[in-house]
Amino acid sequence: MSLLTLSKVSASYGVSQALFGVSLKLSEGEVMALMGRNGMGKSTTVKCICRMLPAQGQIVFDGHDLARLPSHRAARLGIGLVPEGRRCFASLTVEENLVAAARKGHWDMSRVTALFPRLAERKDQRAASLSGGEQQMLAIGRALMTNPRLLILDEATEGLAPIIRQEIWSAVGSLKAQTGLSILVIDKSVKELRGVCDSAVILERGRSVWRGAMMDLSDDITQAHLGV
Amino acid sequence: ETKVGMITTLSGGGAGLGIDVRDGFMLAIKQSGRNDIEVVIEDDQRKPDVAVQLADKMVQSEKVDVMTGIIWSNLAMAVIPSVTAQGKFYLSPNAGPSALAGKGCHQNYFNVAWQNDNLHEAAGAYANSAGYGKTFILAPNYPAGQDALTGYKRFFKGELAGEIYTQLGQTDYAAEIAQIRASGADSVFFFLPGGMGIAFLKQYADSGVDLPVVGPAFSFDQGILQAVGDAALGVVNTSQWNKDLDNATNAAFVESFQAEFGRLPSLYASQGFDTANLLISALEKADVSDADAFRAALKAAEFASTRGDFKFGNNHHPIQTIYAREVVKEGDVYTNKLIGPALENHADAYAADCKM
Amino acid sequence: MSFILIAEQVLNGLQFGIMLFLMAAGLTLIFGVMGLINLAHGSLYMVGAFAAAAVAGATGSFVLALAAAMAAAAAAGALIELLVIRRLYDKDHLDQVLATFALILIFSEGTRWMFGSFPLFLQIPPYLSGPVSLPGGIEYPLYRLVLIGAGLFVAAGLGLMITRTRIGIQIRAGENDREMIAALGVDISRLYTLIFALGAALAGLAGALVGAIQSVQVGMGEPVLILAFVVIVIGGIGSIKGALVGALLVGLTDTLGGVFLPQFFGLFMTPAAASSVGSSLASMAIYILMGAVLIWRPTGLYGVRA
Amino acid sequence: MMQERYLNATIFAILVVLPVWAVWTDEPFTITLMTRAAIFALAAVGLNIALGLGGLVSFGHAVFFGLGGYAMGILAYHAQTYTPLLEAPLLIEGTKSMPVIWLVAILVSTLAALLIGVLSLRTGGVYFIMITLAFGQMFYYFAISWSAYGGEDGLSIYVRNGFPGLNTLDPIQFYGICLAILSLALFVAHRLAKSPFGLALGAVRQVPQRVETVGLNGIRLKLVAFVISGAITGLSGALFADLNRFVSPTMFSWQLSGEIMVFIIIGGVGRLFGPVAGALIFVGLEHWLGGLSDYWHVYLGLLLLLIVLFGRGGIIGMIAGRERSDV
Amino acid sequence: MSEAVLSTYGLSKSFGALKASEDISLDLRAGEIHAIIGPNGAGKSTLIAQICGTLEPDVGRVELMGRDVTGLSARARAKAGLGRTFQISALAMEDTVLQNAVLGALGASGRPWRFWTPALKDKSLVARADAALERVGLEDFRNMRTAELSHGQRRQLEVAVALTLSPKAFLMDEPMAGLGMEGSQRLTGFLSELKQEAPILLVEHDMDAVFALADRISVLVYGRVIATGTVDDIRANREVREAYLGEES
Ligand SMILES: Nc1ncnc2c1ncn2[C@@H]1O[C@H](COP(=O)(O)OP(=O)(O)OP(=O)(O)O)[C@@H](O)[C@H]1O
Ligand SMILES: Nc1ncnc2c1ncn2[C@@H]1O[C@H](COP(=O)(O)OP(=O)(O)OP(=O)(O)O)[C@@H](O)[C@H]1O
Ligand SMILES: [Mg+2]
Ligand SMILES: [Mg+2]
């Protein structure tokens, strides 16, 4: 059954409209890629889902209409966000970042630090002085600590060393397998997305122009919409 | 028809004084039954620049004949010289800075309250008569505070155990009280108007130092005493007026004020009341448009004052008796009881400098 | 000058410092933790004092008065948070300055409207009044010792809450990025209302406690406000420890400056002139202290380095 | 939405027409009010250079306002008492000439701004707000206890200072002087905002680290802005003192610093005519509301609140759109 | 071998017990792109910060064109010819694209103390700014507000601002970050031309870009340079594969 449904979602920043009707359907346990060139509205879509930006159209998560919920209520329904640009809490230590919004469940301190041993080493360091990649790990760990049903990764591998990226992708694969987590991924590497995602949506100028299973995503299509 | 401009403090922290002056003044106007006196009232917010603007407005737009109302010396200094220079009369119901009593006196400026130093001088005189030989004196560090200590020292004959200028607006006096305790003084004189006085007295009472305290009326007047409470009981303070001053005008004033406003009148209310009555007495004799005659009528001061005899010195400041009074509790209400005169028929120290 | 007097003045300085801390505690919480410049903090302090005076007058109970002070200030705080302040978090400091400046006007005159223009009466209860003897022969008012206790208690409580509890962590996270902490599932709005109310309650408590030995009148909050800002800026914004240290420094500087500067100038001036010059300098002393601290450490003693 | 340049022209027209009308209808006090507003506007135009262009939230601009005021007060006081200001090492006399007083006011505030700026600009953000406030308080307390020049009582000057060829006692002529200076300051502020200096300053406000990497000294840019800003506010202080023929320590008070800032916020931060609109509105409100009730501060407060909460970008922003446009 | 434009000698920096840079000596030669790669937290950004002067090394020296610049501030180094782009865009968002570029030109002219003539009427400033914008392909957007640019365009503008300064050497910390595939490819093409103008010290995790661009690569692990060499050398290096590249390559 479908966990998250967007139908004809549009949104704007002040006077400039960024989304013009985005629709997608994500099932329980599915890993979906959200693709598109720079500035096509991927992050904006994510912001709408997380209720960080008011949107028109329908956003339904697990039977709840998100349109009327404040941001924190949407998150409590089980949406975990790794936002674009990491947005770690700069003046908090690594540990405090992790516990700030933690909720009970599979993921706890020990599991997260097992996934990213580096975070355990830097436990008492303020997030502001972490390296870029360490902050990225922290942002992922922080989202996992809320034990979401849907994890949203907005450029979550940006700035990570190739070897770590590979680990993250394999972690994504095993997350899905072990915990039935649904995942919405935005990433620039089409190649890597192909390896982990079941399905994909392509955005162009604020519209969803292609939806389908990952295996149907041909090179022609990526060439047309992503330029690669 | 005579137009009176009243600029006084009606908002903010010091509003109580302005309200009392206004209420006293308007009570007298009402009692006179005259309806040819129009009073324009404005709030100066205790800001000198606002007062100056309002004075301009009164003179330029309202075209008033007589002005009055200012409470604070610094505002008075900002307004009065220019008002009198423009040929208007000014009757001060409260402030009496020394600069306007001596060289800076003006024929159109009349002070109906006191010269600033007067009550402090009386406090010094009272201290002598009470037999104090070593006083610790303190006041805030600003001109009125400096005048206060100077005034006290002018009459006090004993020696000083210490002399402190506190910060204007200071609220904690633990350090000063400790110094008083250690100074070996036999009495304390202080001038701390408004909230500063309340704070000092409460803290003094709680400190266990029990030297006798003398001060000018400002910290012990009707509006403020209820806030000080027991801490003020027994304190001797000096004033040219008290509600139990024995004369018919005063008795009638106290009664009618209470009836009208539901509270006991304060020193300031009495000053406002006297100011209005002085004005009315002069209007009965002369028209404002005849400046010389009107001035002479003011100078004569033939009105029934709440403080009994009232007359002006050559500098148009009062020559009056200043009394010592004591804080007592009557039922639930803290108030003052007259002890006796501290200085009789007292003029101010600057009158000689006034060439008028 | 005797040793006892010096000791007593140092004690006075510390005591004044703690009193300042009590007044600054709520402000540190709101300013430091929520990043909001709340000029109306002094008004909440005033609300507390007036509520205490009113209840003490009606019931005669000091404890009830304190409770009323906290309740009234907390209610006022929660109300203005809901109506005004919450729209200001993501605006810059300037809008906060203007809005809270407007709140000062409303509170001050509103209070005068309700309670009249005359100072109110609030007194130390008999069981806390009078001096006690300390070792070394110092006589010290009991009530001031109680104030010291209250200040230290508040400092410890606040410090623990902010650094140790999960709520504290969430609040600090909210200060870094409100939107993000909300997106992670924390109801930051409600949390901020609570914190603001708590900060207001502390202001109200301080107003009542301090009001008992000072005057309870309209405008009493404004000098306090400036002092409280000085204190937390010296200590470093957002640091409870900094606020405490800053408060003690300011208290000592102010008290000892007021006592010793005139005496120092008395060495080579007439007593009247020395007193006047000394106390002028003394009244500037804390601002000089603050300037010096900031020039030496641009983010205060315990502030986060940029 | 009205274009900002038309809005500015409208505001300027009010500045010109209203006083003329007041002369016509013999309402001299309206001119006094307008003069007050124009002088406050000038002070705020000064602050707006630091605040709007440079992002320097100075909570101590009353220092310069007060210094300008005292420059006028002290010079005129010595002239009126025929006492020299300084005898040794060189003789300095007082003066009653406005241009000289203005020069001195500008000079003194420039020096003060330089000193305060050098020290304060080491900090940033809220700390900057507070350290400038601290300087304001120092000057305030100093002025209160400086008995040579009246302490808290301040100084009264009996006759307004003179300007060659004009009768400054005539309200409209004095207003003309103030308006001319205000216009000049607005023109300077306008050119400044567009100049290379203004561009660099705007960048310092938005991205300080960027300015450094193109090899510019951000602190020095801010310092110069602060000094220019202080000088203009200082000049306004001298005019204000002349308007009232009176100076006092309240000119140094933090409430006054706050008010100057409030003018800008009401009008619109960083907008050329923001300070003017703000000062006009504030002075107008103060005047009209003052007559309503003893408790008029409540209404003033409510109005200000409404402006912040619903009028993003101040009055200018409400009418001409939020984006700062290039006028 | 061409001469070194930029060199470091024994740079070391510790944060408490953590050695973020340890004895780093490397150089950047005319016309080349020298890439620095390494695991997260290896100290790459720390190294860049020391070179451009925002962080002071504990020991060691930085030379630009043979001149010791270690004691100089970031600003002085920028003047001396170090062009830098930021990892997170640092642009004046309220200003237009052109104004941002003019800011760079203004910095290059070294004369910001002009208070009267409008900056955008100064022909030499604008010409210089326009040239840089054209160079990065932003000429059509010159009057757009910077806040309205897409992420990729902002990166381009970053480079344009650096270009106005005609730097002797570029320092770029993760310029590809946040760019899509297509954007990365475009920037890759652009950088390969840019290096003719001034050599580039490039920190990047995008291996496609690094391998396409770099003339030389140095690998930083735990604050130390463990290998320096050509693309092929590094790809073949087992240590690098284990520490950083993983099975990719
Ligand atoms: N805060 C903002 N204010 C105004 N416009 C914005 C804002 N954020 C994004 N936009 C605009 O909205 C559009 C969509 O942006 P969005 O960030 O969703 O793109 P994206 O697909 O995530 O791109 P990228 O891959 O670069 O992250 C862009 O044109 C962008 O310029
Ligand atoms: N101010 C600081 N205090 C303490 N540790 C710091 C500080 N700055 C950086 N570090 C640590 O130094 C190490 C090197 O950081 P640096 O930012 O240079 O890494 P990097 O190589 O750029 O990594 P990335 O590729 O993830 O950006 C990191 O482990 C980081 O946590
Ligand atoms: Mg995005
Ligand atoms: Mg890095």
PDB file of C-alpha atoms in Angstrom, chain A residues 96-223:
ATOM      1  CA  GLU A  96      23.704  16.260  21.632  1.00  0.00           C
ATOM      2  CA  ASN A  97      22.858  16.508  17.961  1.00  0.00           C
ATOM      3  CA  LEU A  98      22.012  12.850  17.972  1.00  0.00           C
ATOM      4  CA  VAL A  99      19.866  12.788  21.087  1.00  0.00           C
ATOM      5  CA  ALA A 100      18.116  16.111  20.490  1.00  0.00           C
ATOM      6  CA  ALA A 101      15.233  14.616  18.573  1.00  0.00           C
ATOM      7  CA  ALA A 102      15.752  10.911  19.157  1.00  0.00           C
ATOM      8  CA  ARG A 103      12.739   8.653  19.414  1.00  0.00           C
ATOM      9  CA  LYS A 104      12.689   5.091  20.605  1.00  0.00           C
ATOM     10  CA  GLY A 105      13.130   2.257  18.155  1.00  0.00           C
ATOM     11  CA  HIS A 106      15.601   0.199  16.256  1.00  0.00           C
ATOM     12  CA  TRP A 107      18.105   2.983  15.863  1.00  0.00           C
ATOM     13  CA  ASP A 108      19.899   4.099  18.973  1.00  0.00           C
ATOM     14  CA  MET A 109      23.231   5.576  19.864  1.00  0.00           C
ATOM     15  CA  SER A 110      25.118   2.329  19.585  1.00  0.00           C
ATOM     16  CA  ARG A 111      23.702   1.367  16.214  1.00  0.00           C
ATOM     17  CA  VAL A 112      24.327   4.784  14.730  1.00  0.00           C
ATOM     18  CA  THR A 113      27.881   4.947  15.975  1.00  0.00           C
ATOM     19  CA  ALA A 114      28.437   1.461  14.691  1.00  0.00           C
ATOM     20  CA  LEU A 115      27.363   2.707  11.278  1.00  0.00           C
ATOM     21  CA  PHE A 116      29.623   5.783  11.548  1.00  0.00           C
ATOM     22  CA  PRO A 117      32.472   5.039  13.955  1.00  0.00           C
ATOM     23  CA  ARG A 118      33.832   8.497  13.251  1.00  0.00           C
ATOM     24  CA  LEU A 119      30.904  10.015  15.141  1.00  0.00           C
ATOM     25  CA  ALA A 120      31.838   8.098  18.257  1.00  0.00           C
ATOM     26  CA  GLU A 121      35.371   9.450  18.044  1.00  0.00           C
ATOM     27  CA  ARG A 122      34.066  12.994  17.788  1.00  0.00           C
ATOM     28  CA  LYS A 123      31.328  12.548  20.376  1.00  0.00           C
ATOM     29  CA  ASP A 124      32.074  15.698  22.390  1.00  0.00           C
ATOM     30  CA  GLN A 125      33.148  17.948  19.558  1.00  0.00           C
ATOM     31  CA  ARG A 126      30.876  20.770  18.489  1.00  0.00           C
ATOM     32  CA  ALA A 127      29.264  20.148  15.136  1.00  0.00           C
ATOM     33  CA  ALA A 128      30.553  23.462  13.796  1.00  0.00           C
ATOM     34  CA  SER A 129      34.141  22.280  13.840  1.00  0.00           C
ATOM     35  CA  LEU A 130      33.463  18.931  12.193  1.00  0.00           C
ATOM     36  CA  SER A 131      34.732  18.351   8.687  1.00  0.00           C
ATOM     37  CA  GLY A 132      32.174  18.549   5.913  1.00  0.00           C
ATOM     38  CA  GLY A 133      31.891  14.814   5.618  1.00  0.00           C
ATOM     39  CA  GLU A 134      31.608  14.308   9.351  1.00  0.00           C
ATOM     40  CA  GLN A 135      28.722  16.730   9.405  1.00  0.00           C
ATOM     41  CA  GLN A 136      27.051  14.762   6.682  1.00  0.00           C
ATOM     42  CA  MET A 137      27.376  11.578   8.698  1.00  0.00           C
ATOM     43  CA  LEU A 138      25.959  13.380  11.670  1.00  0.00           C
ATOM     44  CA  ALA A 139      22.949  14.576   9.703  1.00  0.00           C
ATOM     45  CA  ILE A 140      22.200  11.037   8.580  1.00  0.00           C
ATOM     46  CA  GLY A 141      22.681   9.665  12.057  1.00  0.00           C
ATOM     47  CA  ARG A 142      20.430  12.323  13.490  1.00  0.00           C
ATOM     48  CA  ALA A 143      17.612  11.432  11.126  1.00  0.00           C
ATOM     49  CA  LEU A 144      17.996   7.723  11.856  1.00  0.00           C
ATOM     50  CA  MET A 145      17.782   8.414  15.594  1.00  0.00           C
ATOM     51  CA  THR A 146      14.186   9.526  15.084  1.00  0.00           C
ATOM     52  CA  ASN A 147      13.433   6.023  13.828  1.00  0.00           C
ATOM     53  CA  PRO A 148      11.442   7.114  10.829  1.00  0.00           C
ATOM     54  CA  ARG A 149       9.309   5.003   8.545  1.00  0.00           C
ATOM     55  CA  LEU A 150      10.244   7.161   5.617  1.00  0.00           C
ATOM     56  CA  LEU A 151      13.773   8.434   5.367  1.00  0.00           C
ATOM     57  CA  ILE A 152      14.413  11.342   3.051  1.00  0.00           C
ATOM     58  CA  LEU A 153      17.984  11.776   1.903  1.00  0.00           C
ATOM     59  CA  ASP A 154      18.517  15.084   0.122  1.00  0.00           C
ATOM     60  CA  GLU A 155      22.019  14.912  -1.327  1.00  0.00           C
ATOM     61  CA  ALA A 156      23.063  12.898   1.676  1.00  0.00           C
ATOM     62  CA  THR A 157      26.251  11.615   0.118  1.00  0.00           C
ATOM     63  CA  GLU A 158      27.494  14.970  -0.971  1.00  0.00           C
ATOM     64  CA  GLY A 159      31.005  15.635   0.184  1.00  0.00           C
ATOM     65  CA  LEU A 160      31.581  12.109   1.367  1.00  0.00           C
ATOM     66  CA  ALA A 161      34.579  10.087   0.373  1.00  0.00           C
ATOM     67  CA  PRO A 162      33.843   7.452  -2.264  1.00  0.00           C
ATOM     68  CA  ILE A 163      34.416   4.651   0.178  1.00  0.00           C
ATOM     69  CA  ILE A 164      31.917   6.084   2.616  1.00  0.00           C
ATOM     70  CA  ARG A 165      29.415   6.639  -0.138  1.00  0.00           C
ATOM     71  CA  GLN A 166      29.632   3.000  -0.996  1.00  0.00           C
ATOM     72  CA  GLU A 167      29.048   2.134   2.618  1.00  0.00           C
ATOM     73  CA  ILE A 168      26.043   4.375   2.763  1.00  0.00           C
ATOM     74  CA  TRP A 169      24.526   2.872  -0.324  1.00  0.00           C
ATOM     75  CA  SER A 170      25.015  -0.578   0.998  1.00  0.00           C
ATOM     76  CA  ALA A 171      23.562   0.562   4.319  1.00  0.00           C
ATOM     77  CA  VAL A 172      20.540   1.871   2.447  1.00  0.00           C
ATOM     78  CA  GLY A 173      20.156  -1.498   0.823  1.00  0.00           C
ATOM     79  CA  SER A 174      20.336  -3.322   4.111  1.00  0.00           C
ATOM     80  CA  LEU A 175      18.050  -0.824   5.846  1.00  0.00           C
ATOM     81  CA  LYS A 176      15.400  -1.622   3.362  1.00  0.00           C
ATOM     82  CA  ALA A 177      15.966  -5.302   3.687  1.00  0.00           C
ATOM     83  CA  GLN A 178      16.170  -5.427   7.483  1.00  0.00           C
ATOM     84  CA  THR A 179      13.779  -2.791   8.710  1.00  0.00           C
ATOM     85  CA  GLY A 180      11.384  -2.287   5.848  1.00  0.00           C
ATOM     86  CA  LEU A 181      12.231   1.393   5.807  1.00  0.00           C
ATOM     87  CA  SER A 182      10.980   3.410   2.874  1.00  0.00           C
ATOM     88  CA  ILE A 183      13.460   5.841   1.418  1.00  0.00           C
ATOM     89  CA  LEU A 184      13.243   8.844  -0.845  1.00  0.00           C
ATOM     90  CA  VAL A 185      16.687   9.684  -2.239  1.00  0.00           C
ATOM     91  CA  ILE A 186      18.017  12.683  -4.054  1.00  0.00           C
ATOM     92  CA  ASP A 187      21.510  12.290  -5.378  1.00  0.00           C
ATOM     93  CA  LYS A 188      23.516  13.461  -8.259  1.00  0.00           C
ATOM     94  CA  SER A 189      25.036  10.138  -9.224  1.00  0.00           C
ATOM     95  CA  VAL A 190      22.621   8.385 -11.545  1.00  0.00           C
ATOM     96  CA  LYS A 191      24.855   5.378 -11.561  1.00  0.00           C
ATOM     97  CA  GLU A 192      24.742   4.956  -7.827  1.00  0.00           C
ATOM     98  CA  LEU A 193      21.007   5.553  -7.695  1.00  0.00           C
ATOM     99  CA  ARG A 194      20.464   2.807 -10.183  1.00  0.00           C
ATOM    100  CA  GLY A 195      22.179   0.443  -7.808  1.00  0.00           C
ATOM    101  CA  VAL A 196      19.877   1.033  -4.869  1.00  0.00           C
ATOM    102  CA  CYS A 197      16.530   2.416  -6.006  1.00  0.00           C
ATOM    103  CA  ASP A 198      13.408   0.557  -7.007  1.00  0.00           C
ATOM    104  CA  SER A 199      11.764   3.442  -8.770  1.00  0.00           C
ATOM    105  CA  ALA A 200      12.391   7.010  -9.852  1.00  0.00           C
ATOM    106  CA  VAL A 201      10.670  10.302 -10.437  1.00  0.00           C
ATOM    107  CA  ILE A 202      12.211  12.974 -12.602  1.00  0.00           C
ATOM    108  CA  LEU A 203      11.419  16.610 -12.051  1.00  0.00           C
ATOM    109  CA  GLU A 204      11.793  19.310 -14.616  1.00  0.00           C
ATOM    110  CA  ARG A 205      10.903  22.916 -13.968  1.00  0.00           C
ATOM    111  CA  GLY A 206       8.783  22.018 -11.003  1.00  0.00           C
ATOM    112  CA  ARG A 207       6.803  19.252 -12.699  1.00  0.00           C
ATOM    113  CA  SER A 208       7.126  15.508 -12.435  1.00  0.00           C
ATOM    114  CA  VAL A 209       7.880  14.587 -16.017  1.00  0.00           C
ATOM    115  CA  TRP A 210       8.732  10.933 -15.653  1.00  0.00           C
ATOM    116  CA  ARG A 211       7.725   8.261 -13.150  1.00  0.00           C
ATOM    117  CA  GLY A 212       8.455   4.594 -13.246  1.00  0.00           C
ATOM    118  CA  ALA A 213      10.509   1.670 -12.132  1.00  0.00           C
ATOM    119  CA  MET A 214      14.235   2.150 -12.061  1.00  0.00           C
ATOM    120  CA  MET A 215      14.815  -0.545 -14.615  1.00  0.00           C
ATOM    121  CA  ASP A 216      12.655   1.331 -17.080  1.00  0.00           C
ATOM    122  CA  LEU A 217      14.830   4.390 -16.820  1.00  0.00           C
ATOM    123  CA  SER A 218      16.676   4.292 -20.107  1.00  0.00           C
ATOM    124  CA  ASP A 219      19.741   6.242 -21.056  1.00  0.00           C
ATOM    125  CA  ASP A 220      17.648   8.214 -23.529  1.00  0.00           C
ATOM    126  CA  ILE A 221      15.470   9.461 -20.758  1.00  0.00           C
ATOM    127  CA  THR A 222      18.330  10.452 -18.519  1.00  0.00           C
ATOM    128  CA  GLN A 223      19.987  12.104 -21.455  1.00  0.00           C
TER     129      GLN A 223
END
